[in-house]
Amino acid sequence: MSSPTLTVAVLGAGLLADRIAERIGARADLEVTARLSTSQAPPEAVNCVVYVPAFAEIAAQTPNTVLPRLLRDGHDVISTAPLDGHVPPAELLDACRTGNSTFHATGAFQATIPARLIRSLTEVTRGIRRVELIEELDLPATGVYPWDTQCDTGIGSADAAAATAGAAAVDGYYAAGLRVLDDAVFQSAAGIAASPSRTVDVVTNGSGTVQKVIVDRDLGPGLSYRSVWTTATADRAPLRYQLVTTTDTAKGTANVRFRFTDGLHPADHLTCVNVVEAVRPVHEHGPGIAHRDLSMTHLVSDNRLST
């Protein structure tokens, strides 16, 4: 029988960590008992820890040390850091065994939404041989998670190298989404282990200031994911997706647009929703590593990280 109220500690600096704490506190079945920096240890009695590392921490691979420590100490953990390219799965699983704890492995990011859309589509569409995704993300000056500012993506600066670094820091999010789609659409065991290819095209104006960043990621010949990042404007939705599916006989296109919710950029809103909704299922899940099946509403064991 589940506890009527779960206690939660939120670790991390930045506005998104504050918004996540606010939304957890607004739930009748959840209670924020600690709001801490990454360097602080959460209370022993807390039921679940939400870890929201900043962009600089992700780029420096700080989650490699923080996550195993939290899990070994016996805390169930939901992290917004990308799993791929950071902590080795075997190390996380060993930490879960030591602490008898559970880790939510997906990393909350807006990229999970098109993955969920496509996976749902494949349940009613047969014979798909290619999937193309185009994400258009308009960034305010304050950026969206995990970038602390727009300049973390290179946009608005004269530093083209920052654009490449900004794209590399979020590779794990997109790689995880592509692998989910590869399994859903093509049932390809090869895609689980493969690393997607990535190319970055930086568009500058006459003075050398970065105006747009275009990132192309491919996982084999059947899956492509293009991200187009630019400056926000008032006349369009700040987060847009186009999905193109190709079969032997036809090609289909779907468009999805997300707008601000409660003054929050839709990318950050989706991150908040993914985290808050996962708190109770993760705590009630058995010890080990879990992920949210993107076409379902419950948690299942991740077969890539099974015991």
GROMACS .gro file of C-alpha atoms in nm:
model
  307
    1MET     CA    1   0.000   0.000   0.000
    2SER     CA    2   0.147   0.335  -0.105
    3SER     CA    3   0.212   0.620   0.134
    4PRO     CA    4  -0.046   0.901   0.101
    5THR     CA    5   0.231   1.162   0.080
    6LEU     CA    6   0.578   1.116  -0.068
    7THR     CA    7   0.861   1.340   0.045
    8VAL     CA    8   1.083   1.481  -0.230
    9ALA     CA    9   1.416   1.664  -0.233
   10VAL     CA   10   1.500   1.877  -0.538
   11LEU     CA   11   1.873   1.914  -0.615
   12GLY     CA   12   1.996   2.172  -0.862
   13ALA     CA   13   2.043   2.538  -0.938
   14GLY     CA   14   1.842   2.743  -1.182
   15LEU     CA   15   1.486   2.846  -1.253
   16LEU     CA   16   1.371   2.510  -1.385
   17ALA     CA   17   1.463   2.336  -1.059
   18ASP     CA   18   1.256   2.600  -0.878
   19ARG     CA   19   0.958   2.545  -1.109
   20ILE     CA   20   0.979   2.169  -1.064
   21ALA     CA   21   0.981   2.217  -0.687
   22GLU     CA   22   0.676   2.445  -0.712
   23ARG     CA   23   0.481   2.192  -0.916
   24ILE     CA   24   0.572   1.905  -0.686
   25GLY     CA   25   0.463   2.114  -0.389
   26ALA     CA   26   0.129   2.182  -0.555
   27ARG     CA   27   0.047   1.811  -0.562
   28ALA     CA   28  -0.157   1.684  -0.267
   29ASP     CA   29   0.027   1.350  -0.267
   30LEU     CA   30   0.379   1.499  -0.284
   31GLU     CA   31   0.577   1.724  -0.050
   32VAL     CA   32   0.905   1.907  -0.111
   33THR     CA   33   1.100   1.867   0.212
   34ALA     CA   34   1.436   1.995   0.084
   35ARG     CA   35   1.551   2.235  -0.189
   36LEU     CA   36   1.925   2.187  -0.220
   37SER     CA   37   2.229   2.261  -0.433
   38THR     CA   38   2.404   1.976  -0.610
   39SER     CA   39   2.682   1.967  -0.349
   40GLN     CA   40   2.441   1.907  -0.059
   41ALA     CA   41   2.330   1.564   0.058
   42PRO     CA   42   1.951   1.512   0.078
   43PRO     CA   43   1.789   1.406   0.407
   44GLU     CA   44   1.808   1.032   0.469
   45ALA     CA   45   1.433   0.995   0.517
   46VAL     CA   46   1.334   1.154   0.184
   47ASN     CA   47   1.137   0.920  -0.045
   48CYS     CA   48   1.264   1.050  -0.379
   49VAL     CA   49   1.530   1.288  -0.512
   50VAL     CA   50   1.484   1.496  -0.827
   51TYR     CA   51   1.823   1.591  -0.969
   52VAL     CA   52   1.827   1.886  -1.212
   53PRO     CA   53   2.189   1.947  -1.320
   54ALA     CA   54   2.270   2.275  -1.494
   55PHE     CA   55   2.416   2.290  -1.845
   56ALA     CA   56   2.771   2.336  -1.717
   57GLU     CA   57   2.733   2.030  -1.494
   58ILE     CA   58   2.606   1.816  -1.783
   59ALA     CA   59   2.890   1.934  -2.006
   60ALA     CA   60   3.141   1.855  -1.729
   61GLN     CA   61   2.980   1.511  -1.671
   62THR     CA   62   2.906   1.595  -1.307
   63PRO     CA   63   2.613   1.346  -1.311
   64ASN     CA   64   2.878   1.071  -1.335
   65THR     CA   65   2.960   1.122  -0.968
   66VAL     CA   66   2.635   1.264  -0.830
   67LEU     CA   67   2.396   0.998  -0.957
   68PRO     CA   68   2.581   0.688  -0.829
   69ARG     CA   69   2.630   0.858  -0.493
   70LEU     CA   70   2.261   0.934  -0.453
   71LEU     CA   71   2.160   0.581  -0.553
   72ARG     CA   72   2.418   0.412  -0.329
   73ASP     CA   73   2.289   0.621  -0.040
   74GLY     CA   74   1.947   0.462  -0.088
   75HIS     CA   75   1.759   0.743  -0.265
   76ASP     CA   76   1.519   0.680  -0.553
   77VAL     CA   77   1.628   0.930  -0.818
   78ILE     CA   78   1.463   1.105  -1.112
   79SER     CA   79   1.721   1.293  -1.314
   80THR     CA   80   1.681   1.541  -1.597
   81ALA     CA   81   2.036   1.462  -1.714
   82PRO     CA   82   2.069   1.253  -2.030
   83LEU     CA   83   2.161   0.892  -1.963
   84ASP     CA   84   2.345   0.822  -2.288
   85GLY     CA   85   2.706   0.936  -2.291
   86HIS     CA   86   2.727   0.984  -1.915
   87VAL     CA   87   2.716   0.726  -1.635
   88PRO     CA   88   2.782   0.371  -1.762
   89PRO     CA   89   2.464   0.163  -1.715
   90ALA     CA   90   2.652  -0.107  -1.525
   91GLU     CA   91   2.773   0.149  -1.272
   92LEU     CA   92   2.421   0.284  -1.222
   93LEU     CA   93   2.278  -0.064  -1.181
   94ASP     CA   94   2.546  -0.153  -0.926
   95ALA     CA   95   2.463   0.165  -0.732
   96CYS     CA   96   2.091   0.073  -0.738
   97ARG     CA   97   2.171  -0.272  -0.598
   98THR     CA   98   2.388  -0.126  -0.323
   99GLY     CA   99   2.129   0.128  -0.216
  100ASN     CA  100   1.819  -0.083  -0.295
  101SER     CA  101   1.708   0.219  -0.497
  102THR     CA  102   1.542   0.302  -0.829
  103PHE     CA  103   1.664   0.532  -1.106
  104HIS     CA  104   1.446   0.698  -1.367
  105ALA     CA  105   1.667   0.684  -1.673
  106THR     CA  106   1.504   0.880  -1.953
  107GLY     CA  107   1.609   1.235  -1.869
  108ALA     CA  108   1.313   1.470  -1.910
  109PHE     CA  109   1.343   1.670  -2.231
  110GLN     CA  110   1.106   1.795  -2.496
  111ALA     CA  111   1.247   1.539  -2.741
  112THR     CA  112   1.038   1.270  -2.568
  113ILE     CA  113   0.716   1.418  -2.708
  114PRO     CA  114   0.776   1.350  -3.079
  115ALA     CA  115   0.913   1.010  -2.983
  116ARG     CA  116   0.584   0.936  -2.807
  117LEU     CA  117   0.388   1.068  -3.107
  118ILE     CA  118   0.577   0.851  -3.353
  119ARG     CA  119   0.558   0.542  -3.137
  120SER     CA  120   0.182   0.584  -3.111
  121LEU     CA  121   0.161   0.631  -3.487
  122THR     CA  122   0.354   0.313  -3.556
  123GLU     CA  123   0.098   0.117  -3.356
  124VAL     CA  124  -0.161   0.188  -3.628
  125THR     CA  125   0.066   0.222  -3.931
  126ARG     CA  126   0.245  -0.073  -4.086
  127GLY     CA  127   0.522  -0.089  -4.343
  128ILE     CA  128   0.708   0.228  -4.242
  129ARG     CA  129   1.057   0.222  -4.391
  130ARG     CA  130   1.175   0.571  -4.305
  131VAL     CA  131   1.099   0.829  -4.035
  132GLU     CA  132   1.211   1.192  -4.054
  133LEU     CA  133   1.166   1.436  -3.767
  134ILE     CA  134   1.219   1.810  -3.780
  135GLU     CA  135   1.224   2.002  -3.452
  136GLU     CA  136   1.212   2.382  -3.455
  137LEU     CA  137   1.300   2.530  -3.117
  138ASP     CA  138   1.284   2.906  -3.065
  139LEU     CA  139   1.498   3.012  -2.771
  140PRO     CA  140   1.436   3.312  -2.544
  141ALA     CA  141   1.735   3.502  -2.406
  142THR     CA  142   1.717   3.292  -2.088
  143GLY     CA  143   1.733   2.971  -2.290
  144VAL     CA  144   1.547   2.650  -2.212
  145TYR     CA  145   1.668   2.357  -2.007
  146PRO     CA  146   1.940   2.240  -2.000
  147TRP     CA  147   2.093   2.554  -2.152
  148ASP     CA  148   2.114   2.833  -1.894
  149THR     CA  149   2.114   3.105  -2.159
  150GLN     CA  150   2.055   3.135  -2.532
  151CYS     CA  151   2.431   3.176  -2.578
  152ASP     CA  152   2.490   2.822  -2.450
  153THR     CA  153   2.369   2.711  -2.794
  154GLY     CA  154   2.593   2.971  -2.964
  155ILE     CA  155   2.295   3.179  -3.077
  156GLY     CA  156   2.344   3.550  -3.027
  157SER     CA  157   2.719   3.516  -2.985
  158ALA     CA  158   3.012   3.517  -3.225
  159ASP     CA  159   3.131   3.182  -3.093
  160ALA     CA  160   3.048   2.910  -3.345
  161ALA     CA  161   3.228   2.656  -3.127
  162ALA     CA  162   2.969   2.715  -2.854
  163ALA     CA  163   2.701   2.589  -3.093
  164THR     CA  164   2.887   2.262  -3.144
  165ALA     CA  165   2.941   2.224  -2.769
  166GLY     CA  166   2.575   2.307  -2.698
  167ALA     CA  167   2.462   2.037  -2.939
  168ALA     CA  168   2.706   1.780  -2.802
  169ALA     CA  169   2.583   1.835  -2.444
  170VAL     CA  170   2.231   1.723  -2.537
  171ASP     CA  171   2.329   1.429  -2.759
  172GLY     CA  172   2.216   1.185  -2.492
  173TYR     CA  173   1.857   1.307  -2.501
  174TYR     CA  174   1.827   1.270  -2.876
  175ALA     CA  175   2.016   0.941  -2.889
  176ALA     CA  176   1.775   0.788  -2.636
  177GLY     CA  177   1.474   0.911  -2.837
  178LEU     CA  178   1.613   0.773  -3.162
  179ARG     CA  179   1.675   0.433  -3.004
  180VAL     CA  180   1.317   0.420  -2.875
  181LEU     CA  181   1.191   0.495  -3.225
  182ASP     CA  182   1.426   0.245  -3.385
  183ASP     CA  183   1.293  -0.027  -3.157
  184ALA     CA  184   0.931   0.078  -3.209
  185VAL     CA  185   0.939   0.120  -3.586
  186PHE     CA  186   1.204  -0.123  -3.704
  187GLN     CA  187   1.253  -0.357  -3.403
  188SER     CA  188   1.623  -0.319  -3.472
  189ALA     CA  189   1.855  -0.466  -3.211
  190ALA     CA  190   2.148  -0.291  -3.381
  191GLY     CA  191   2.005   0.052  -3.306
  192ILE     CA  192   2.014  -0.010  -2.932
  193ALA     CA  193   2.392  -0.011  -2.923
  194ALA     CA  194   2.465   0.222  -3.215
  195SER     CA  195   2.555   0.587  -3.165
  196PRO     CA  196   2.370   0.828  -3.394
  197SER     CA  197   2.579   1.035  -3.631
  198ARG     CA  198   2.570   1.413  -3.579
  199THR     CA  199   2.649   1.712  -3.800
  200VAL     CA  200   2.616   2.076  -3.692
  201ASP     CA  201   2.558   2.363  -3.934
  202VAL     CA  202   2.605   2.711  -3.784
  203VAL     CA  203   2.437   3.000  -3.967
  204THR     CA  204   2.580   3.349  -3.900
  205ASN     CA  205   2.496   3.699  -4.017
  206GLY     CA  206   2.733   3.946  -4.184
  207SER     CA  207   2.897   4.040  -3.855
  208GLY     CA  208   2.964   3.678  -3.757
  209THR     CA  209   2.690   3.651  -3.495
  210VAL     CA  210   2.525   3.308  -3.480
  211GLN     CA  211   2.162   3.332  -3.596
  212LYS     CA  212   2.064   2.968  -3.629
  213VAL     CA  213   2.199   2.625  -3.543
  214ILE     CA  214   2.093   2.319  -3.743
  215VAL     CA  215   2.178   1.977  -3.601
  216ASP     CA  216   2.121   1.661  -3.805
  217ARG     CA  217   2.126   1.325  -3.629
  218ASP     CA  218   2.084   0.992  -3.810
  219LEU     CA  219   2.047   0.641  -3.672
  220GLY     CA  220   2.098   0.412  -3.967
  221PRO     CA  221   1.925   0.471  -4.303
  222GLY     CA  222   1.572   0.474  -4.163
  223LEU     CA  223   1.577   0.743  -3.893
  224SER     CA  224   1.674   1.109  -3.916
  225TYR     CA  225   1.622   1.388  -3.663
  226ARG     CA  226   1.687   1.752  -3.759
  227SER     CA  227   1.689   2.018  -3.487
  228VAL     CA  228   1.666   2.383  -3.588
  229TRP     CA  229   1.742   2.626  -3.305
  230THR     CA  230   1.696   3.000  -3.343
  231THR     CA  231   1.585   3.316  -3.161
  232ALA     CA  232   1.226   3.336  -3.038
  233THR     CA  233   0.978   3.567  -3.213
  234ALA     CA  234   0.628   3.663  -3.102
  235ASP     CA  235   0.454   3.553  -3.421
  236ARG     CA  236   0.507   3.177  -3.402
  237ALA     CA  237   0.484   2.887  -3.160
  238PRO     CA  238   0.820   2.844  -2.985
  239LEU     CA  239   0.832   2.465  -3.022
  240ARG     CA  240   0.727   2.295  -3.345
  241TYR     CA  241   0.763   1.947  -3.489
  242GLN     CA  242   0.714   1.800  -3.834
  243LEU     CA  243   0.697   1.424  -3.872
  244VAL     CA  244   0.736   1.255  -4.212
  245THR     CA  245   0.681   0.881  -4.244
  246THR     CA  246   0.749   0.691  -4.566
  247THR     CA  247   0.614   0.352  -4.669
  248ASP     CA  248   0.653   0.168  -4.999
  249THR     CA  249   0.332   0.325  -5.127
  250ALA     CA  250   0.290   0.662  -4.957
  251LYS     CA  251   0.439   0.945  -4.755
  252GLY     CA  252   0.259   1.108  -4.463
  253THR     CA  253   0.328   1.437  -4.285
  254ALA     CA  254   0.207   1.559  -3.945
  255ASN     CA  255   0.274   1.892  -3.773
  256VAL     CA  256   0.258   1.964  -3.398
  257ARG     CA  257   0.298   2.305  -3.232
  258PHE     CA  258   0.340   2.387  -2.863
  259ARG     CA  259   0.282   2.728  -2.704
  260PHE     CA  260   0.357   2.878  -2.363
  261THR     CA  261   0.181   2.733  -2.056
  262ASP     CA  262   0.155   2.945  -1.740
  263GLY     CA  263   0.429   3.172  -1.871
  264LEU     CA  264   0.667   2.876  -1.915
  265HIS     CA  265   0.833   2.785  -2.244
  266PRO     CA  266   0.672   2.463  -2.371
  267ALA     CA  267   1.005   2.280  -2.368
  268ASP     CA  268   1.047   2.353  -1.997
  269HIS     CA  269   0.679   2.282  -1.930
  270LEU     CA  270   0.716   1.936  -2.083
  271THR     CA  271   1.025   1.871  -1.873
  272CYS     CA  272   0.836   1.969  -1.557
  273VAL     CA  273   0.542   1.744  -1.646
  274ASN     CA  274   0.766   1.445  -1.718
  275VAL     CA  275   0.945   1.482  -1.384
  276VAL     CA  276   0.643   1.544  -1.161
  277GLU     CA  277   0.436   1.264  -1.311
  278ALA     CA  278   0.722   1.017  -1.262
  279VAL     CA  279   0.780   1.073  -0.889
  280ARG     CA  280   0.525   0.830  -0.748
  281PRO     CA  281   0.566   0.555  -1.016
  282VAL     CA  282   0.944   0.559  -0.976
  283HIS     CA  283   0.924   0.535  -0.597
  284GLU     CA  284   0.675   0.247  -0.620
  285HIS     CA  285   0.878   0.068  -0.888
  286GLY     CA  286   1.107  -0.216  -0.780
  287PRO     CA  287   1.477  -0.141  -0.720
  288GLY     CA  288   1.687  -0.103  -1.033
  289ILE     CA  289   1.674   0.110  -1.346
  290ALA     CA  290   1.343   0.208  -1.501
  291HIS     CA  291   1.230   0.422  -1.789
  292ARG     CA  292   0.897   0.557  -1.905
  293ASP     CA  293   0.771   0.357  -2.199
  294LEU     CA  294   0.688   0.639  -2.439
  295SER     CA  295   0.366   0.488  -2.572
  296MET     CA  296   0.232   0.396  -2.229
  297THR     CA  297   0.160   0.561  -1.896
  298HIS     CA  298   0.339   0.316  -1.667
  299LEU     CA  299   0.702   0.239  -1.592
  300VAL     CA  300   0.861  -0.078  -1.721
  301SER     CA  301   1.207  -0.223  -1.676
  302ASP     CA  302   1.454  -0.105  -1.937
  303ASN     CA  303   1.565  -0.422  -2.118
  304ARG     CA  304   1.894  -0.254  -2.216
  305LEU     CA  305   1.978  -0.217  -1.848
  306SER     CA  306   1.830  -0.532  -1.700
  307THR     CA  307   1.992  -0.749  -1.442
   0.00000   0.00000   0.00000
